[in-house]
Coordinates of C-alpha atoms in Angstrom, one line a residue:
Chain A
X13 CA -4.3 12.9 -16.4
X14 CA -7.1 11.4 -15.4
X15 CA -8.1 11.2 -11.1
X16 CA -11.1 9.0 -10.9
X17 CA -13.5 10.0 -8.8
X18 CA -16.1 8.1 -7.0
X19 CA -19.1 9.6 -5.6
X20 CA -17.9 11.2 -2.2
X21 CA -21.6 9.6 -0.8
X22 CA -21.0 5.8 -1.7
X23 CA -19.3 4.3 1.2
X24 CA -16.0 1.8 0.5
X25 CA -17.0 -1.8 -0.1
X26 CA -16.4 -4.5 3.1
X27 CA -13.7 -6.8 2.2
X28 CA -12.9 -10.0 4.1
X29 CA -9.7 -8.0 5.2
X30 CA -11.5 -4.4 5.9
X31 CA -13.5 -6.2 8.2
X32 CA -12.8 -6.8 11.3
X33 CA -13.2 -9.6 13.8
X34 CA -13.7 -7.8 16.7
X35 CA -15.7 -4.6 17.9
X36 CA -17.5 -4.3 14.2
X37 CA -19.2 -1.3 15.9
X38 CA -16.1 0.6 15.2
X39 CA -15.0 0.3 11.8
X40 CA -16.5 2.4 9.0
X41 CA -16.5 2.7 5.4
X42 CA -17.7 5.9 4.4
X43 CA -16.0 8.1 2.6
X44 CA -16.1 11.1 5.1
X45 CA -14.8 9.5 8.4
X46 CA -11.8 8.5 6.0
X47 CA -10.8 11.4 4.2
X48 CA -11.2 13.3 7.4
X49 CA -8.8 11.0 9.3
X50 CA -6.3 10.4 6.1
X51 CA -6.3 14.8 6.3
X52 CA -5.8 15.0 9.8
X53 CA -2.5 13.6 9.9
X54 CA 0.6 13.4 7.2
X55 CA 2.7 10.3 8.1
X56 CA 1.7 7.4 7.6
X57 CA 3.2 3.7 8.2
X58 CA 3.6 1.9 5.2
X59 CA 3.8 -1.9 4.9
X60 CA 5.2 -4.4 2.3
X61 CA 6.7 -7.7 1.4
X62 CA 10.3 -8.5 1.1
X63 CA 11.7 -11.7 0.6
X64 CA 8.5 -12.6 2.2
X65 CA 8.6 -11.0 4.8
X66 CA 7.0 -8.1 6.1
X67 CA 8.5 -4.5 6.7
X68 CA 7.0 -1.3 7.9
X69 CA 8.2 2.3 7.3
X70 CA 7.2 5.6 8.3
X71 CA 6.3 8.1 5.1
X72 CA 4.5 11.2 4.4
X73 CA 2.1 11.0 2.4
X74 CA -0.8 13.0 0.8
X75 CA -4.7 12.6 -0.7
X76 CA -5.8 14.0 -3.9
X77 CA -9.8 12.9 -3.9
X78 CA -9.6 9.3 -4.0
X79 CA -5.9 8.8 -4.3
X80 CA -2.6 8.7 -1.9
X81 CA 0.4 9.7 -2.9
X82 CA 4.3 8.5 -1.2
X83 CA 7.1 9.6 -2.5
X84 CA 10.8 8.8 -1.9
X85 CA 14.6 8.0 -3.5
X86 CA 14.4 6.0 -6.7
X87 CA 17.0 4.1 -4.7
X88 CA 15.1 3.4 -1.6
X89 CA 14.0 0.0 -1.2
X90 CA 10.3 -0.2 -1.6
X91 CA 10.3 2.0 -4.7
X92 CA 13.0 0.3 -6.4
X93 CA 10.9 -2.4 -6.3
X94 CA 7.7 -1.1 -7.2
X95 CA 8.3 -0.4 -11.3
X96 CA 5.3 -3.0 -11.6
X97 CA 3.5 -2.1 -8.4
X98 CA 3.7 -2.9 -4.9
X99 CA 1.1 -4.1 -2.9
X100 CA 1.0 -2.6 0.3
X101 CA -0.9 -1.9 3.6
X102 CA -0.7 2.0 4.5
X103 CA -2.2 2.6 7.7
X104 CA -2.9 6.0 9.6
X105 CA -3.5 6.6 13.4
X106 CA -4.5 9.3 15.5
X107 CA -4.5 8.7 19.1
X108 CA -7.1 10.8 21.0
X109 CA -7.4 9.4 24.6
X110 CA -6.1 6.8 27.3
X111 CA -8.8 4.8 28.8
X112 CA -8.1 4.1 32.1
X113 CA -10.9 1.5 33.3
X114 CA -10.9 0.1 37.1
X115 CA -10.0 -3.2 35.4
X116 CA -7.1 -3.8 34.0
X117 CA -8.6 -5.6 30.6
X118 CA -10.5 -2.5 29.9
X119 CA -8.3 -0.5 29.6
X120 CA -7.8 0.4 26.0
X121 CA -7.4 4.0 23.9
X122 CA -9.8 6.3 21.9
X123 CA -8.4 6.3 18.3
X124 CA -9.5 6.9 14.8
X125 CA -7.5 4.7 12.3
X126 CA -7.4 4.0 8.4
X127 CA -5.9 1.3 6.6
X128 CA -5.6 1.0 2.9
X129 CA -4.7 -2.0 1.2
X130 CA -3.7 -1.9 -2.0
X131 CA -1.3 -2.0 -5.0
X132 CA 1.1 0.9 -5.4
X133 CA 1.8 2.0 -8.6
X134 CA 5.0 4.3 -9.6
X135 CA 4.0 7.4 -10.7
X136 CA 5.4 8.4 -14.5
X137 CA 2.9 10.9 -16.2
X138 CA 5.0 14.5 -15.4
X139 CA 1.9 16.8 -14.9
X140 CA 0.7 13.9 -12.3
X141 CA 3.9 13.8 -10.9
X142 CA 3.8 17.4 -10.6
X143 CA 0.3 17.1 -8.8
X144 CA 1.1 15.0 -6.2
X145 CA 4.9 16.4 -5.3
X146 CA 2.8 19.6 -5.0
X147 CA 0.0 18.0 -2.5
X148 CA 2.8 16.2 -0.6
X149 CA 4.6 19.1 0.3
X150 CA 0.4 21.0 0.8
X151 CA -0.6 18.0 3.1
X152 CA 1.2 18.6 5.9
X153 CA 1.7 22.5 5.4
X154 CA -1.4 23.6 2.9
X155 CA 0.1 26.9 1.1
X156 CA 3.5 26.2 1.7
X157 CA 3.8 24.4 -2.1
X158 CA 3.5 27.6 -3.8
X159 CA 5.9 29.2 -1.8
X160 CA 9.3 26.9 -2.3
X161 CA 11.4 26.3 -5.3
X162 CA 9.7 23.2 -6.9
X163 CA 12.2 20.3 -8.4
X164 CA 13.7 20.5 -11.2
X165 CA 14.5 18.1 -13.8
X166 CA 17.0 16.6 -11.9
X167 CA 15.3 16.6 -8.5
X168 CA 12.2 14.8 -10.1
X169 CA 14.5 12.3 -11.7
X170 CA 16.0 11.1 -8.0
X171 CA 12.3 11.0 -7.0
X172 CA 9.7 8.0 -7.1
X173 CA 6.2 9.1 -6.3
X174 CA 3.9 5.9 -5.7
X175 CA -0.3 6.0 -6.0
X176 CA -2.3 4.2 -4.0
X177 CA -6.3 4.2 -5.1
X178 CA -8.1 4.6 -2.2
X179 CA -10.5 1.2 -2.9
X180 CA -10.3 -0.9 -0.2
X181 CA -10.5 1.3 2.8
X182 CA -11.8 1.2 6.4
X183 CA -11.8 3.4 9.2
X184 CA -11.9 2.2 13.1
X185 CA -12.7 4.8 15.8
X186 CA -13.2 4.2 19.5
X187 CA -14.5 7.4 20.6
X188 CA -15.9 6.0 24.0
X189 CA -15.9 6.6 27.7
X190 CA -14.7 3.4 30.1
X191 CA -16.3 0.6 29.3
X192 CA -15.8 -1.4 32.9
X193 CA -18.0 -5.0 33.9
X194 CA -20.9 -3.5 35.8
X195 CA -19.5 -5.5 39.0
X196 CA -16.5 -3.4 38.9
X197 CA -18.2 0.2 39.3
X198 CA -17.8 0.1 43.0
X199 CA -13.8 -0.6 43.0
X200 CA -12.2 2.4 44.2
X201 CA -9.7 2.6 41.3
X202 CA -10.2 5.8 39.7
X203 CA -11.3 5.6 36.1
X204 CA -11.4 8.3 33.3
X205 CA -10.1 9.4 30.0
X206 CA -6.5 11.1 30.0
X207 CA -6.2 13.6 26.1
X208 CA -3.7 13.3 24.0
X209 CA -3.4 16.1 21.4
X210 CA -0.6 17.0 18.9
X211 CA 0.4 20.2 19.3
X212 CA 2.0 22.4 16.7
X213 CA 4.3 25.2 18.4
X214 CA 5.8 28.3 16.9
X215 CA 8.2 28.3 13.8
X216 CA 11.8 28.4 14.3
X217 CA 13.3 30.1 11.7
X218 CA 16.7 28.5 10.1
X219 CA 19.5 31.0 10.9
X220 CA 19.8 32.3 7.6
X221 CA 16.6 33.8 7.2
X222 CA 16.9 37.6 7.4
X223 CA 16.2 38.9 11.0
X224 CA 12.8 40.3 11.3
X225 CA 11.5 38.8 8.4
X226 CA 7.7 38.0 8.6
X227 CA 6.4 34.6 8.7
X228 CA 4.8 33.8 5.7
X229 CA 0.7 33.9 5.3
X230 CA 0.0 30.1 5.7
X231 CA 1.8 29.9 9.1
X232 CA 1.1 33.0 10.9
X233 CA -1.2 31.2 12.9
X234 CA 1.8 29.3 14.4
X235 CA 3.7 32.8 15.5
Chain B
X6 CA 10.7 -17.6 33.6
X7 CA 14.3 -16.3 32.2
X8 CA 14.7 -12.7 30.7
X9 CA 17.8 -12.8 28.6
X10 CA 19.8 -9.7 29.1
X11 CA 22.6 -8.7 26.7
X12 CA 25.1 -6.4 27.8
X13 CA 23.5 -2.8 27.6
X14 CA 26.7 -1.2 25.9
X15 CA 26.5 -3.7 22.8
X16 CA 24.8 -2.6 20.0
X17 CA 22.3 -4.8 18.2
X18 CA 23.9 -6.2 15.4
X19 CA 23.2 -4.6 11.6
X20 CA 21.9 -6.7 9.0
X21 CA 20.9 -6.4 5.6
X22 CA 17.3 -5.2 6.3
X23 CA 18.3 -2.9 9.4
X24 CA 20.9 -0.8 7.0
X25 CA 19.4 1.6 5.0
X26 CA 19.9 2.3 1.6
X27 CA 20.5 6.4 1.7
X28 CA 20.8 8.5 4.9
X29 CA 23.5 5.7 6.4
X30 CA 24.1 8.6 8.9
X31 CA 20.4 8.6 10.2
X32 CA 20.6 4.7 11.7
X33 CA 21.3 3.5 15.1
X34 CA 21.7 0.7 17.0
X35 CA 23.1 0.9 20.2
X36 CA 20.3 -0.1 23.2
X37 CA 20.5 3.4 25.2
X38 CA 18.9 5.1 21.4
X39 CA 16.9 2.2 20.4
X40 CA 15.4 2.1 24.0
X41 CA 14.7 5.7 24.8
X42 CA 12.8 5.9 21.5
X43 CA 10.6 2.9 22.5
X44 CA 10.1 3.9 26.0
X45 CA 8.7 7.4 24.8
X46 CA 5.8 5.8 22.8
X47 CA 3.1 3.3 23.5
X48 CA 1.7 3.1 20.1
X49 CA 3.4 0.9 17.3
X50 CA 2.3 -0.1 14.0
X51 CA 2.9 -4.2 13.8
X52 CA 3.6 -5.2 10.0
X53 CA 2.6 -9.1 8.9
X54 CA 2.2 -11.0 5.8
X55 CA -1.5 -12.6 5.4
X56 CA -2.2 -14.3 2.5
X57 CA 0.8 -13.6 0.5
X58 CA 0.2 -9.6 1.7
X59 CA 1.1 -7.0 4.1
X60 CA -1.4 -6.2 7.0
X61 CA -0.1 -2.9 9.0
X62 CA -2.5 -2.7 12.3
X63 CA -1.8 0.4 15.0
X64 CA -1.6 -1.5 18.7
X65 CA -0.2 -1.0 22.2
X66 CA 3.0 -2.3 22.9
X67 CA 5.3 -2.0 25.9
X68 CA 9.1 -2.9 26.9
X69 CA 10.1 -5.2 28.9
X70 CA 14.1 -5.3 28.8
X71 CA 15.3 -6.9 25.8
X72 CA 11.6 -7.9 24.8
X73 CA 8.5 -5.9 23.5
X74 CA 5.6 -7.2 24.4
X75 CA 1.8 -6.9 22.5
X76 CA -1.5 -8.3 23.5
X77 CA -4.9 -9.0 21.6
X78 CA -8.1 -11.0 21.6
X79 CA -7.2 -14.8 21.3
X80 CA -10.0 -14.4 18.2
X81 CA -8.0 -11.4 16.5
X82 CA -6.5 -12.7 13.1
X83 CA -2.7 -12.2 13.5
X84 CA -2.8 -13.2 17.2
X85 CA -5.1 -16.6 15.9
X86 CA -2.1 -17.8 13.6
X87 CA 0.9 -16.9 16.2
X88 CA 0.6 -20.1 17.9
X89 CA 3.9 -20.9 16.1
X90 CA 4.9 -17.9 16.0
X91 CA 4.2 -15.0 13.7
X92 CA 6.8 -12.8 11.6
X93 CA 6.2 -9.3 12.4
X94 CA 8.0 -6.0 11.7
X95 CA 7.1 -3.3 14.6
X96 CA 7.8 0.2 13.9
X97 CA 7.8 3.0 16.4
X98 CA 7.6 6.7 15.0
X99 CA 8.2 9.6 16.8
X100 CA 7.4 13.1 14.9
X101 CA 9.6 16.3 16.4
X102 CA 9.9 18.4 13.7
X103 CA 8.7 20.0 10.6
X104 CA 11.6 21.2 7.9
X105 CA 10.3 23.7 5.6
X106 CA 13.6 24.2 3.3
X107 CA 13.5 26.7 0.4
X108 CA 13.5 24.1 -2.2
X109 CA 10.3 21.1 -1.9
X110 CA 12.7 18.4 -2.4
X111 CA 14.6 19.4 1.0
X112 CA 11.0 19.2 3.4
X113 CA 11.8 17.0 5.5
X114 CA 10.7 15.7 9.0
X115 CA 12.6 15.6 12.2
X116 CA 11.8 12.0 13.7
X117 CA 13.2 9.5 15.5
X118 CA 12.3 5.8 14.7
X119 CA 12.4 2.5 15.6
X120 CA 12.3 -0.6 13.1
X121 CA 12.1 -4.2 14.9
X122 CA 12.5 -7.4 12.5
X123 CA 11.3 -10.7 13.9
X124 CA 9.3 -13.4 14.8
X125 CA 6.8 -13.1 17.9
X126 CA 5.5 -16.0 20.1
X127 CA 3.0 -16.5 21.9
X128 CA 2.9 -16.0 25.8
X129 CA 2.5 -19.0 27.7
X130 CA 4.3 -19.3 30.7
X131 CA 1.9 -17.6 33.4
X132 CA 4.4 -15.7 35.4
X133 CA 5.9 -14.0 32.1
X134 CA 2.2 -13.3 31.2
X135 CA 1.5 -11.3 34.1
X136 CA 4.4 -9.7 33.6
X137 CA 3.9 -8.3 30.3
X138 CA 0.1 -7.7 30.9
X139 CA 1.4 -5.1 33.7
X140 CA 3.9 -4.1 31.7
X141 CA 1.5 -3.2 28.6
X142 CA -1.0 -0.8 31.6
X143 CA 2.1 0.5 32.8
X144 CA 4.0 1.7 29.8
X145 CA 1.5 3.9 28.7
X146 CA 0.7 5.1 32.3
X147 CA 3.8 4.1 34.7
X148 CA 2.0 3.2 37.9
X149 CA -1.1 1.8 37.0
X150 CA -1.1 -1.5 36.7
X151 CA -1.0 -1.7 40.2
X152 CA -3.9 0.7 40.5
X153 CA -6.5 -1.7 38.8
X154 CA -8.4 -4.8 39.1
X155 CA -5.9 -7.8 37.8
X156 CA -7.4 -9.8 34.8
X157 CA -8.9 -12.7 36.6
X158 CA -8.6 -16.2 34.6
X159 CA -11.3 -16.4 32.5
X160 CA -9.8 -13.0 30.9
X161 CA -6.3 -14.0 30.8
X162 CA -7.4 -16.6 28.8
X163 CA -9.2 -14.6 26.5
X164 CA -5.9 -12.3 26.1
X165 CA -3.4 -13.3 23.4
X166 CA 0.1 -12.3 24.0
X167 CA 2.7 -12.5 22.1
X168 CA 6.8 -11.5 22.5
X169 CA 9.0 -10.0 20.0
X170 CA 12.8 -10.3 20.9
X171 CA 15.1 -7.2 20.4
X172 CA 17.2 -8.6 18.2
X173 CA 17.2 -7.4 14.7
X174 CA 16.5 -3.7 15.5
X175 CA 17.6 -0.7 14.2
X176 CA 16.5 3.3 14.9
X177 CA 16.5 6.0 12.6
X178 CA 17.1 9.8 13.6
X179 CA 16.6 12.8 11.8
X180 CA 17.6 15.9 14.2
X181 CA 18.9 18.8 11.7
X182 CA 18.3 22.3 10.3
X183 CA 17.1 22.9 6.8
X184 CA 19.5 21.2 4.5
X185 CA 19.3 23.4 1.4
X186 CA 21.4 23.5 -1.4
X187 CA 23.8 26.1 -1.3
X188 CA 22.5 28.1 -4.9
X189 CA 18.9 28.1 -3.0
X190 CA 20.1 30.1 0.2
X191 CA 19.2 33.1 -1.4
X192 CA 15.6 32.5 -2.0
X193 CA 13.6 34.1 -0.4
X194 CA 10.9 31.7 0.5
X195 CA 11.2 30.8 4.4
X196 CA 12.7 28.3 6.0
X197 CA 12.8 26.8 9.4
X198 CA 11.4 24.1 11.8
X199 CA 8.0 23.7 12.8
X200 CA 7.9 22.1 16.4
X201 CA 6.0 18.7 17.2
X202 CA 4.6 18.0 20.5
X203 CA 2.1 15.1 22.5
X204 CA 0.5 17.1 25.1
X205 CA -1.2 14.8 27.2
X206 CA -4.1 16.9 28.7
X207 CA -5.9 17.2 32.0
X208 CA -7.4 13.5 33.1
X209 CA -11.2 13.5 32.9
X210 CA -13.0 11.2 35.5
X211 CA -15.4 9.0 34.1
X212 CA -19.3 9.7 35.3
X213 CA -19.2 7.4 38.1
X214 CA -15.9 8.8 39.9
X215 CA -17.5 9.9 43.1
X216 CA -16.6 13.5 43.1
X217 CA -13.6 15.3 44.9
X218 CA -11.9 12.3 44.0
X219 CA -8.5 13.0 44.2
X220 CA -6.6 11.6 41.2
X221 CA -3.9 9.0 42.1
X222 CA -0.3 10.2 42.7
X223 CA 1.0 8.7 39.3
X224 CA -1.7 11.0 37.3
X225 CA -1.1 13.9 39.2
X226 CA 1.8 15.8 37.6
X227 CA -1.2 15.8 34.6
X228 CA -4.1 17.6 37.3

């Protein structure tokens, strides 16, 4: 198995479609700002073409160094298809703030973004396979791979993992206060930022767990 | 300006791309699901084909009846070629739960989701474009849009909007335990749900907010 890695310093390439044509102040292209936004969050929305159209799911998916992983049924729609490769758009947002500006065209919201556009592949080398089950299940709970039964033969067979390279990438943040016309400072509307945070609460354990049994390492920060 | 309202007890029609291909159990489609899941997010993620290939772009939508509504710059790409209209697929993801099971093939997510198929036109009537430019303040924050300055006419005409019909629309739901496999129970790995919350956080005032401003009665549950 071989993960390609680019140097983590050399910032993605601008592509007619990474950039955009508005508010270029806010879309980046280094490696960093991506990884950390791609890590900060676990679903992602996935869009493709069927029948020429377009579609867009929600799917978990994972980064290994320069490559995301999706997995899903062999039978499911987009992976059926993808045997050759898929191109797709996978795109990942974190909302951080309202913007409520005394005009009503300024209003807008604090977000940091990623879109990747690409063509998925279908994952068939088994210690790859085994790599990216493994960080799919360690992206959105790191430490909880090692502590569940892992598929077997079977379970692997029923399951398409797709790769996406991570080569034609850009962020977009707005991390900004209002931005109101100067002439509209003096309307009385108030004006401010209004957080919005995800919030992880405490682990509910499924009713066949043992009474009193301990939560395991990797989550006792949730208890 | 006419609204077409279909009966609220009929569901929206399935079609091939609204029925899924596992999980059959998971969809929806009657209006009282589909809307609730809409009216509890402001965020959507608005698939389109460019080129031959998927764009997915993160932007704020809002309900208006039988109608979603989206906005943009009259320069931004997708809105530029909706003139005649522009074939989107919106998706609206909601995130409840984690679902740590004791084997990885059983993690799941608890969710609730929202797919809409179809094609979206631009605004041009000027009564149903002030309509759906209060509608798009006032979904996010209900109460708003009459608590700012109005776009005036030069900004309306730099504001694209466009209008997706609820027509071919489905929602997906995921609101379980752990489903593990009956031979795994005995494992002793954990298992459970890990809760999912937005908190939307204590408003902020920008700079200029003379202080003691009071904050306005629709923000206030939030002081």
């Amino acid at each position: 198995m071989d993960i390609a890695q680019t140097s983590p310093a050399a910032d993605y390439p601008a592509t007619a479609r990474t950039t955009p044509t508005r508010h270029l102040e806010r879309a980046h292209y280094d490696r960093a700002t991506v990884h950390a936004i791609l890590d900060a969050d676990f679903v992602c929305h996935m869009g493709f073409v069927a029948d020429g159209l377009p579609v867009v799911l929600p799917t978990l998916y994972a980064r290994v160094g320069e490559r995301l992983y999706i997995h899903g049924s062999t039978g499911s729609r987009p992976l059926r298809s993808a045997t050759d490769g898929l191109d797709v758009c996978l795109t990942v947002t974190l909302l951080d703030e309202l913007v409520l500006a005394r005009s009503a065209v300024h209003h807008s919201v604090n977000y940091r973004s990623v879109v990747v556009h690409g063509r998925a592949t279908r994952v068939t080398d088994e210690a790859e396979l085994t790599l990216a089950l493994d960080a799919l299940v360690d992206h959105a709970v790191p430490g909880r791979a090692a502590d569940c039964r892992p598929a077997d033969a079977k379970e692997r067979a029923k399951t398409a993992v797709l790769r996406l390279d991570l080569a034609e990438v850009s962020a977009k943040v707005r991390a900004q206060g209002v931005g109101d016309e100067p002439e509209d400072m003096d309307l009385a509307h108030w004006a401010g930022l209004i957080p919005l945070d995800r919030v992880i609460g405490t682990p509910v354990p499924d009713p066949a767990v043992p009474e009193g049994t301990a939560l395991p390492g990797y989550l006792r920060h949730l208890g």
